[in-house]
Amino acid sequence: KAAEGYKRAYELYPQLSYLEKVAKAYEKDKAQCARAEKAWRRFIRVCGDCDKRTSALRRVEAVSLKCASADGLSPKAPAAARARYLEGQRQSKAGKWKEAVVSLRTALDLWPKSPKILRALAQALERSGRITSAADIYQKALDQEPKATDRAAIEKLIISLRKQAKARQGHLTIETVPEGAIVYFNGALAAHGQTTPFKAPLAVGRHRVELRRKGYEIEHVVVLVEQDEHLRVREVERLA
């Protein structure tokens, strides 16, 4: 609360002292170390060559190390990535799995070299029912950490998730302009020779879709169907 108050004060009266107070306020809360690091970096940018620059740089280094020990991420991880990772962890603990997926995906975009973020994202995807994506992300985590001590357990989990995916269903809708394209799944004609607009339940997982219509080029689309999700694909076919 103190940090937010100082932030509002800085917005009204942009004085360097308020930025310093924001950073120090965040530092007092171990759960806010990522925000403290970000605040100190902002202080340094605004400070330029002021007399407090050297001490601020030392604070950034100290806070970065504190964050690394607190959340397990590399000290080199950007502050923004660490903040979104911690946000995702808080959302996961609260059972807000879909929100956690969004936060952790953002963290991963900012710091893709992190098996820890990948694992957290995989767990959030798994708990939100997106088991195909979860299996894929768990595999990426193992690829980045080939000597993981729990590798065998994670490999078994991946196999289990992929088996579960085969027994579950999602829903797929395909629309084309013009309508009347014949739909093929994984090289085989869709049931009853259905044409677009197409709507049907489909096994969870990735599927290769082909859309064919006389006088038009064949359209190739790869779709990822998740459990209980309604996936809509709109393809505009091109003239041959």
PDB file of C-alpha atoms in Angstrom:
ATOM      1  CA  LYS A   1       0.000   0.000   0.000  1.00  0.00           C
ATOM      2  CA  ALA A   2       2.842   2.366   0.815  1.00  0.00           C
ATOM      3  CA  ALA A   3       4.450   1.703  -2.575  1.00  0.00           C
ATOM      4  CA  GLU A   4       1.205   2.413  -4.409  1.00  0.00           C
ATOM      5  CA  GLY A   5       0.848   5.670  -2.494  1.00  0.00           C
ATOM      6  CA  TYR A   6       4.340   6.768  -3.458  1.00  0.00           C
ATOM      7  CA  LYS A   7       3.651   5.805  -7.084  1.00  0.00           C
ATOM      8  CA  ARG A   8       0.597   8.047  -7.145  1.00  0.00           C
ATOM      9  CA  ALA A   9       2.628  10.826  -5.551  1.00  0.00           C
ATOM     10  CA  TYR A  10       5.276  10.474  -8.256  1.00  0.00           C
ATOM     11  CA  GLU A  11       2.626  10.698 -10.965  1.00  0.00           C
ATOM     12  CA  LEU A  12       1.435  13.976  -9.478  1.00  0.00           C
ATOM     13  CA  TYR A  13       4.865  15.316  -8.519  1.00  0.00           C
ATOM     14  CA  PRO A  14       7.593  13.516 -10.532  1.00  0.00           C
ATOM     15  CA  GLN A  15      10.392  13.777  -7.997  1.00  0.00           C
ATOM     16  CA  LEU A  16      13.196  11.243  -7.808  1.00  0.00           C
ATOM     17  CA  SER A  17      12.716  10.834  -4.070  1.00  0.00           C
ATOM     18  CA  TYR A  18       9.274   9.283  -4.638  1.00  0.00           C
ATOM     19  CA  LEU A  19      10.722   6.657  -6.993  1.00  0.00           C
ATOM     20  CA  GLU A  20      13.289   5.783  -4.363  1.00  0.00           C
ATOM     21  CA  LYS A  21      10.545   5.398  -1.747  1.00  0.00           C
ATOM     22  CA  VAL A  22       8.566   3.133  -4.122  1.00  0.00           C
ATOM     23  CA  ALA A  23      11.566   0.819  -4.542  1.00  0.00           C
ATOM     24  CA  LYS A  24      12.320   0.733  -0.817  1.00  0.00           C
ATOM     25  CA  ALA A  25       8.671   0.040   0.026  1.00  0.00           C
ATOM     26  CA  TYR A  26       8.581  -2.947  -2.330  1.00  0.00           C
ATOM     27  CA  GLU A  27      11.878  -4.204  -0.885  1.00  0.00           C
ATOM     28  CA  LYS A  28      10.285  -4.610   2.539  1.00  0.00           C
ATOM     29  CA  ASP A  29       7.926  -7.272   1.170  1.00  0.00           C
ATOM     30  CA  LYS A  30       9.684 -10.492   0.105  1.00  0.00           C
ATOM     31  CA  ALA A  31       6.804 -11.331  -2.234  1.00  0.00           C
ATOM     32  CA  GLN A  32       7.379  -8.055  -4.105  1.00  0.00           C
ATOM     33  CA  CYS A  33      11.088  -8.470  -4.856  1.00  0.00           C
ATOM     34  CA  ALA A  34      10.470  -8.468  -8.622  1.00  0.00           C
ATOM     35  CA  ARG A  35       8.622  -5.167  -8.383  1.00  0.00           C
ATOM     36  CA  ALA A  36      11.378  -3.789  -6.168  1.00  0.00           C
ATOM     37  CA  GLU A  37      13.973  -4.685  -8.809  1.00  0.00           C
ATOM     38  CA  LYS A  38      11.864  -3.101 -11.540  1.00  0.00           C
ATOM     39  CA  ALA A  39      11.392   0.042  -9.435  1.00  0.00           C
ATOM     40  CA  TRP A  40      15.125   0.378  -8.786  1.00  0.00           C
ATOM     41  CA  ARG A  41      15.869  -0.010 -12.511  1.00  0.00           C
ATOM     42  CA  ARG A  42      13.376   2.715 -13.276  1.00  0.00           C
ATOM     43  CA  PHE A  43      15.008   4.897 -10.610  1.00  0.00           C
ATOM     44  CA  ILE A  44      18.380   4.401 -12.313  1.00  0.00           C
ATOM     45  CA  ARG A  45      16.983   5.365 -15.721  1.00  0.00           C
ATOM     46  CA  VAL A  46      15.455   8.563 -14.351  1.00  0.00           C
ATOM     47  CA  CYS A  47      18.437   9.280 -12.143  1.00  0.00           C
ATOM     48  CA  GLY A  48      20.939   9.246 -15.002  1.00  0.00           C
ATOM     49  CA  ASP A  49      24.282  10.330 -13.487  1.00  0.00           C
ATOM     50  CA  CYS A  50      22.893  11.497 -10.153  1.00  0.00           C
ATOM     51  CA  ASP A  51      24.887  10.878  -6.968  1.00  0.00           C
ATOM     52  CA  LYS A  52      22.620   7.968  -5.923  1.00  0.00           C
ATOM     53  CA  ARG A  53      23.175   5.937  -9.094  1.00  0.00           C
ATOM     54  CA  THR A  54      25.986   3.769  -7.677  1.00  0.00           C
ATOM     55  CA  SER A  55      24.055   2.829  -4.542  1.00  0.00           C
ATOM     56  CA  ALA A  56      20.944   2.117  -6.650  1.00  0.00           C
ATOM     57  CA  LEU A  57      22.939  -0.242  -8.871  1.00  0.00           C
ATOM     58  CA  ARG A  58      24.056  -2.128  -5.763  1.00  0.00           C
ATOM     59  CA  ARG A  59      20.439  -2.347  -4.604  1.00  0.00           C
ATOM     60  CA  VAL A  60      19.394  -3.784  -7.989  1.00  0.00           C
ATOM     61  CA  GLU A  61      22.051  -6.487  -7.715  1.00  0.00           C
ATOM     62  CA  ALA A  62      21.052  -7.351  -4.144  1.00  0.00           C
ATOM     63  CA  VAL A  63      17.342  -7.458  -4.960  1.00  0.00           C
ATOM     64  CA  SER A  64      17.975  -9.553  -8.069  1.00  0.00           C
ATOM     65  CA  LEU A  65      19.841 -12.153  -6.005  1.00  0.00           C
ATOM     66  CA  LYS A  66      17.070 -12.108  -3.391  1.00  0.00           C
ATOM     67  CA  CYS A  67      14.475 -12.716  -6.105  1.00  0.00           C
ATOM     68  CA  ALA A  68      16.510 -15.570  -7.565  1.00  0.00           C
ATOM     69  CA  SER A  69      16.677 -17.299  -4.191  1.00  0.00           C
ATOM     70  CA  ALA A  70      12.986 -16.644  -3.548  1.00  0.00           C
ATOM     71  CA  ASP A  71      11.501 -17.843  -6.829  1.00  0.00           C
ATOM     72  CA  GLY A  72      14.230 -20.063  -8.261  1.00  0.00           C
ATOM     73  CA  LEU A  73      14.605 -18.081 -11.493  1.00  0.00           C
ATOM     74  CA  SER A  74      17.985 -17.093 -12.833  1.00  0.00           C
ATOM     75  CA  PRO A  75      19.348 -13.747 -11.602  1.00  0.00           C
ATOM     76  CA  LYS A  76      19.541 -12.833 -15.293  1.00  0.00           C
ATOM     77  CA  ALA A  77      15.766 -13.124 -15.726  1.00  0.00           C
ATOM     78  CA  PRO A  78      14.145  -9.764 -16.554  1.00  0.00           C
ATOM     79  CA  ALA A  79      12.238  -8.135 -13.721  1.00  0.00           C
ATOM     80  CA  ALA A  80       9.059  -8.090 -15.813  1.00  0.00           C
ATOM     81  CA  ALA A  81       9.311 -11.852 -16.413  1.00  0.00           C
ATOM     82  CA  ARG A  82       9.859 -12.487 -12.716  1.00  0.00           C
ATOM     83  CA  ALA A  83       6.882 -10.304 -11.800  1.00  0.00           C
ATOM     84  CA  ARG A  84       4.540 -12.151 -14.175  1.00  0.00           C
ATOM     85  CA  TYR A  85       5.887 -15.520 -12.984  1.00  0.00           C
ATOM     86  CA  LEU A  86       5.194 -14.637  -9.350  1.00  0.00           C
ATOM     87  CA  GLU A  87       1.764 -13.337 -10.335  1.00  0.00           C
ATOM     88  CA  GLY A  88       1.064 -16.647 -12.071  1.00  0.00           C
ATOM     89  CA  GLN A  89       2.178 -18.544  -8.982  1.00  0.00           C
ATOM     90  CA  ARG A  90      -0.167 -16.512  -6.765  1.00  0.00           C
ATOM     91  CA  GLN A  91      -3.050 -17.147  -9.180  1.00  0.00           C
ATOM     92  CA  SER A  92      -2.250 -20.870  -9.199  1.00  0.00           C
ATOM     93  CA  LYS A  93      -2.313 -21.037  -5.412  1.00  0.00           C
ATOM     94  CA  ALA A  94      -5.715 -19.337  -5.504  1.00  0.00           C
ATOM     95  CA  GLY A  95      -6.994 -21.903  -8.015  1.00  0.00           C
ATOM     96  CA  LYS A  96      -7.304 -19.292 -10.777  1.00  0.00           C
ATOM     97  CA  TRP A  97      -5.759 -21.576 -13.361  1.00  0.00           C
ATOM     98  CA  LYS A  98      -6.878 -19.792 -16.534  1.00  0.00           C
ATOM     99  CA  GLU A  99      -5.560 -16.466 -15.254  1.00  0.00           C
ATOM    100  CA  ALA A 100      -2.330 -18.213 -14.243  1.00  0.00           C
ATOM    101  CA  VAL A 101      -1.908 -19.544 -17.779  1.00  0.00           C
ATOM    102  CA  VAL A 102      -2.066 -15.999 -19.172  1.00  0.00           C
ATOM    103  CA  SER A 103       0.466 -14.639 -16.660  1.00  0.00           C
ATOM    104  CA  LEU A 104       2.877 -17.548 -17.080  1.00  0.00           C
ATOM    105  CA  ARG A 105       2.710 -17.414 -20.888  1.00  0.00           C
ATOM    106  CA  THR A 106       3.680 -13.750 -20.680  1.00  0.00           C
ATOM    107  CA  ALA A 107       6.538 -14.613 -18.322  1.00  0.00           C
ATOM    108  CA  LEU A 108       7.713 -17.283 -20.747  1.00  0.00           C
ATOM    109  CA  ASP A 109       7.604 -14.862 -23.676  1.00  0.00           C
ATOM    110  CA  LEU A 110       9.830 -12.508 -21.676  1.00  0.00           C
ATOM    111  CA  TRP A 111      12.195 -15.256 -20.459  1.00  0.00           C
ATOM    112  CA  PRO A 112      11.903 -18.392 -22.642  1.00  0.00           C
ATOM    113  CA  LYS A 113      15.031 -20.044 -21.193  1.00  0.00           C
ATOM    114  CA  SER A 114      13.366 -21.097 -17.966  1.00  0.00           C
ATOM    115  CA  PRO A 115      12.369 -24.706 -17.215  1.00  0.00           C
ATOM    116  CA  LYS A 116      10.805 -23.422 -13.983  1.00  0.00           C
ATOM    117  CA  ILE A 117       8.379 -21.145 -15.839  1.00  0.00           C
ATOM    118  CA  LEU A 118       7.664 -23.935 -18.323  1.00  0.00           C
ATOM    119  CA  ARG A 119       6.807 -26.344 -15.513  1.00  0.00           C
ATOM    120  CA  ALA A 120       4.564 -23.825 -13.784  1.00  0.00           C
ATOM    121  CA  LEU A 121       2.782 -23.139 -17.075  1.00  0.00           C
ATOM    122  CA  ALA A 122       2.384 -26.858 -17.786  1.00  0.00           C
ATOM    123  CA  GLN A 123       0.805 -27.402 -14.372  1.00  0.00           C
ATOM    124  CA  ALA A 124      -1.614 -24.490 -14.898  1.00  0.00           C
ATOM    125  CA  LEU A 125      -2.580 -25.840 -18.328  1.00  0.00           C
ATOM    126  CA  GLU A 126      -3.090 -29.321 -16.881  1.00  0.00           C
ATOM    127  CA  ARG A 127      -5.281 -28.066 -14.035  1.00  0.00           C
ATOM    128  CA  SER A 128      -7.338 -25.941 -16.437  1.00  0.00           C
ATOM    129  CA  GLY A 129      -8.077 -29.042 -18.535  1.00  0.00           C
ATOM    130  CA  ARG A 130      -5.802 -28.240 -21.480  1.00  0.00           C
ATOM    131  CA  ILE A 131      -3.938 -31.495 -21.212  1.00  0.00           C
ATOM    132  CA  THR A 132      -2.539 -31.667 -24.752  1.00  0.00           C
ATOM    133  CA  SER A 133      -0.876 -28.273 -24.347  1.00  0.00           C
ATOM    134  CA  ALA A 134       0.268 -29.284 -20.855  1.00  0.00           C
ATOM    135  CA  ALA A 135       2.008 -32.386 -22.213  1.00  0.00           C
ATOM    136  CA  ASP A 136       3.738 -30.305 -24.881  1.00  0.00           C
ATOM    137  CA  ILE A 137       4.990 -27.751 -22.343  1.00  0.00           C
ATOM    138  CA  TYR A 138       6.194 -30.441 -19.917  1.00  0.00           C
ATOM    139  CA  GLN A 139       8.199 -31.895 -22.807  1.00  0.00           C
ATOM    140  CA  LYS A 140       9.728 -28.479 -23.566  1.00  0.00           C
ATOM    141  CA  ALA A 141      10.735 -28.183 -19.913  1.00  0.00           C
ATOM    142  CA  LEU A 142      12.532 -31.531 -20.110  1.00  0.00           C
ATOM    143  CA  ASP A 143      14.208 -30.492 -23.353  1.00  0.00           C
ATOM    144  CA  GLN A 144      15.630 -27.459 -21.560  1.00  0.00           C
ATOM    145  CA  GLU A 145      16.585 -29.501 -18.505  1.00  0.00           C
ATOM    146  CA  PRO A 146      17.748 -32.895 -19.840  1.00  0.00           C
ATOM    147  CA  LYS A 147      19.366 -33.908 -16.520  1.00  0.00           C
ATOM    148  CA  ALA A 148      16.330 -33.122 -14.348  1.00  0.00           C
ATOM    149  CA  THR A 149      16.271 -35.380 -11.280  1.00  0.00           C
ATOM    150  CA  ASP A 150      12.550 -36.096 -11.760  1.00  0.00           C
ATOM    151  CA  ARG A 151      12.813 -36.697 -15.500  1.00  0.00           C
ATOM    152  CA  ALA A 152      11.387 -40.228 -15.342  1.00  0.00           C
ATOM    153  CA  ALA A 153       8.332 -39.040 -13.386  1.00  0.00           C
ATOM    154  CA  ILE A 154       7.665 -36.171 -15.800  1.00  0.00           C
ATOM    155  CA  GLU A 155       8.011 -38.508 -18.794  1.00  0.00           C
ATOM    156  CA  LYS A 156       5.395 -40.826 -17.260  1.00  0.00           C
ATOM    157  CA  LEU A 157       3.139 -37.834 -16.660  1.00  0.00           C
ATOM    158  CA  ILE A 158       3.469 -36.774 -20.301  1.00  0.00           C
ATOM    159  CA  ILE A 159       2.519 -40.275 -21.487  1.00  0.00           C
ATOM    160  CA  SER A 160      -0.458 -40.294 -19.116  1.00  0.00           C
ATOM    161  CA  LEU A 161      -1.673 -36.892 -20.308  1.00  0.00           C
ATOM    162  CA  ARG A 162      -1.451 -37.924 -23.944  1.00  0.00           C
ATOM    163  CA  LYS A 163      -3.476 -41.083 -23.209  1.00  0.00           C
ATOM    164  CA  GLN A 164      -6.106 -39.029 -21.394  1.00  0.00           C
ATOM    165  CA  ALA A 165      -6.309 -36.644 -24.340  1.00  0.00           C
ATOM    166  CA  LYS A 166      -7.246 -39.457 -26.711  1.00  0.00           C
ATOM    167  CA  ALA A 167     -10.286 -40.297 -24.572  1.00  0.00           C
ATOM    168  CA  ARG A 168     -11.608 -36.736 -24.365  1.00  0.00           C
ATOM    169  CA  GLN A 169     -13.483 -34.510 -26.756  1.00  0.00           C
ATOM    170  CA  GLY A 170     -13.696 -30.881 -27.736  1.00  0.00           C
ATOM    171  CA  HIS A 171     -15.693 -29.166 -30.458  1.00  0.00           C
ATOM    172  CA  LEU A 172     -14.585 -27.747 -33.785  1.00  0.00           C
ATOM    173  CA  THR A 173     -16.346 -25.328 -36.101  1.00  0.00           C
ATOM    174  CA  ILE A 174     -14.965 -24.560 -39.584  1.00  0.00           C
ATOM    175  CA  GLU A 175     -16.321 -21.835 -41.841  1.00  0.00           C
ATOM    176  CA  THR A 176     -15.131 -20.963 -45.338  1.00  0.00           C
ATOM    177  CA  VAL A 177     -15.862 -18.351 -47.975  1.00  0.00           C
ATOM    178  CA  PRO A 178     -17.455 -19.578 -50.108  1.00  0.00           C
ATOM    179  CA  GLU A 179     -19.143 -22.433 -48.259  1.00  0.00           C
ATOM    180  CA  GLY A 180     -19.238 -26.014 -49.498  1.00  0.00           C
ATOM    181  CA  ALA A 181     -15.610 -27.072 -48.947  1.00  0.00           C
ATOM    182  CA  ILE A 182     -15.167 -30.802 -48.248  1.00  0.00           C
ATOM    183  CA  VAL A 183     -13.510 -31.450 -44.882  1.00  0.00           C
ATOM    184  CA  TYR A 184     -10.709 -34.003 -44.341  1.00  0.00           C
ATOM    185  CA  PHE A 185      -9.167 -34.885 -40.979  1.00  0.00           C
ATOM    186  CA  ASN A 186      -5.668 -36.360 -40.816  1.00  0.00           C
ATOM    187  CA  GLY A 187      -5.953 -37.420 -44.464  1.00  0.00           C
ATOM    188  CA  ALA A 188      -9.379 -39.046 -44.156  1.00  0.00           C
ATOM    189  CA  LEU A 189     -12.752 -37.710 -45.292  1.00  0.00           C
ATOM    190  CA  ALA A 190     -14.852 -36.343 -42.431  1.00  0.00           C
ATOM    191  CA  ALA A 191     -17.818 -38.461 -41.404  1.00  0.00           C
ATOM    192  CA  HIS A 192     -20.641 -38.483 -43.957  1.00  0.00           C
ATOM    193  CA  GLY A 193     -18.570 -36.365 -46.322  1.00  0.00           C
ATOM    194  CA  GLN A 194     -19.423 -33.192 -44.458  1.00  0.00           C
ATOM    195  CA  THR A 195     -18.795 -29.807 -46.026  1.00  0.00           C
ATOM    196  CA  THR A 196     -18.471 -26.317 -44.591  1.00  0.00           C
ATOM    197  CA  PRO A 197     -19.946 -24.839 -42.540  1.00  0.00           C
ATOM    198  CA  PHE A 198     -18.745 -27.757 -40.425  1.00  0.00           C
ATOM    199  CA  LYS A 199     -19.446 -28.346 -36.736  1.00  0.00           C
ATOM    200  CA  ALA A 200     -18.729 -31.536 -34.807  1.00  0.00           C
ATOM    201  CA  PRO A 201     -17.195 -32.994 -31.631  1.00  0.00           C
ATOM    202  CA  LEU A 202     -13.584 -34.036 -32.110  1.00  0.00           C
ATOM    203  CA  ALA A 203     -10.975 -35.905 -30.064  1.00  0.00           C
ATOM    204  CA  VAL A 204      -8.702 -33.692 -27.983  1.00  0.00           C
ATOM    205  CA  GLY A 205      -5.317 -33.107 -29.586  1.00  0.00           C
ATOM    206  CA  ARG A 206      -3.777 -31.842 -32.816  1.00  0.00           C
ATOM    207  CA  HIS A 207      -5.445 -32.546 -36.125  1.00  0.00           C
ATOM    208  CA  ARG A 208      -4.419 -31.885 -39.717  1.00  0.00           C
ATOM    209  CA  VAL A 209      -7.372 -30.393 -41.555  1.00  0.00           C
ATOM    210  CA  GLU A 210      -7.721 -30.172 -45.333  1.00  0.00           C
ATOM    211  CA  LEU A 211     -10.418 -28.126 -47.031  1.00  0.00           C
ATOM    212  CA  ARG A 212     -11.130 -28.978 -50.650  1.00  0.00           C
ATOM    213  CA  ARG A 213     -13.458 -27.345 -53.162  1.00  0.00           C
ATOM    214  CA  LYS A 214     -13.480 -27.678 -56.921  1.00  0.00           C
ATOM    215  CA  GLY A 215     -11.774 -24.728 -58.569  1.00  0.00           C
ATOM    216  CA  TYR A 216      -9.920 -23.697 -55.403  1.00  0.00           C
ATOM    217  CA  GLU A 217      -6.542 -24.450 -53.865  1.00  0.00           C
ATOM    218  CA  ILE A 218      -6.457 -27.042 -51.085  1.00  0.00           C
ATOM    219  CA  GLU A 219      -6.210 -25.357 -47.678  1.00  0.00           C
ATOM    220  CA  HIS A 220      -4.086 -27.041 -44.987  1.00  0.00           C
ATOM    221  CA  VAL A 221      -4.685 -26.134 -41.333  1.00  0.00           C
ATOM    222  CA  VAL A 222      -3.331 -27.658 -38.104  1.00  0.00           C
ATOM    223  CA  VAL A 223      -5.758 -27.230 -35.198  1.00  0.00           C
ATOM    224  CA  LEU A 224      -5.337 -27.948 -31.490  1.00  0.00           C
ATOM    225  CA  VAL A 225      -8.586 -29.112 -29.895  1.00  0.00           C
ATOM    226  CA  GLU A 226      -8.814 -28.978 -26.097  1.00  0.00           C
ATOM    227  CA  GLN A 227     -11.342 -30.632 -23.794  1.00  0.00           C
ATOM    228  CA  ASP A 228     -14.732 -28.915 -23.561  1.00  0.00           C
ATOM    229  CA  GLU A 229     -13.489 -26.007 -25.678  1.00  0.00           C
ATOM    230  CA  HIS A 230     -15.214 -24.781 -28.803  1.00  0.00           C
ATOM    231  CA  LEU A 231     -12.596 -24.016 -31.423  1.00  0.00           C
ATOM    232  CA  ARG A 232     -13.656 -21.953 -34.427  1.00  0.00           C
ATOM    233  CA  VAL A 233     -11.569 -21.880 -37.612  1.00  0.00           C
ATOM    234  CA  ARG A 234     -12.386 -19.484 -40.420  1.00  0.00           C
ATOM    235  CA  GLU A 235     -10.570 -20.153 -43.667  1.00  0.00           C
ATOM    236  CA  VAL A 236     -10.995 -18.047 -46.795  1.00  0.00           C
ATOM    237  CA  GLU A 237     -10.139 -20.231 -49.725  1.00  0.00           C
ATOM    238  CA  ARG A 238      -8.015 -18.862 -52.552  1.00  0.00           C
ATOM    239  CA  LEU A 239      -8.738 -19.305 -56.231  1.00  0.00           C
ATOM    240  CA  ALA A 240      -6.428 -21.746 -57.977  1.00  0.00           C
TER     241      ALA A 240
END
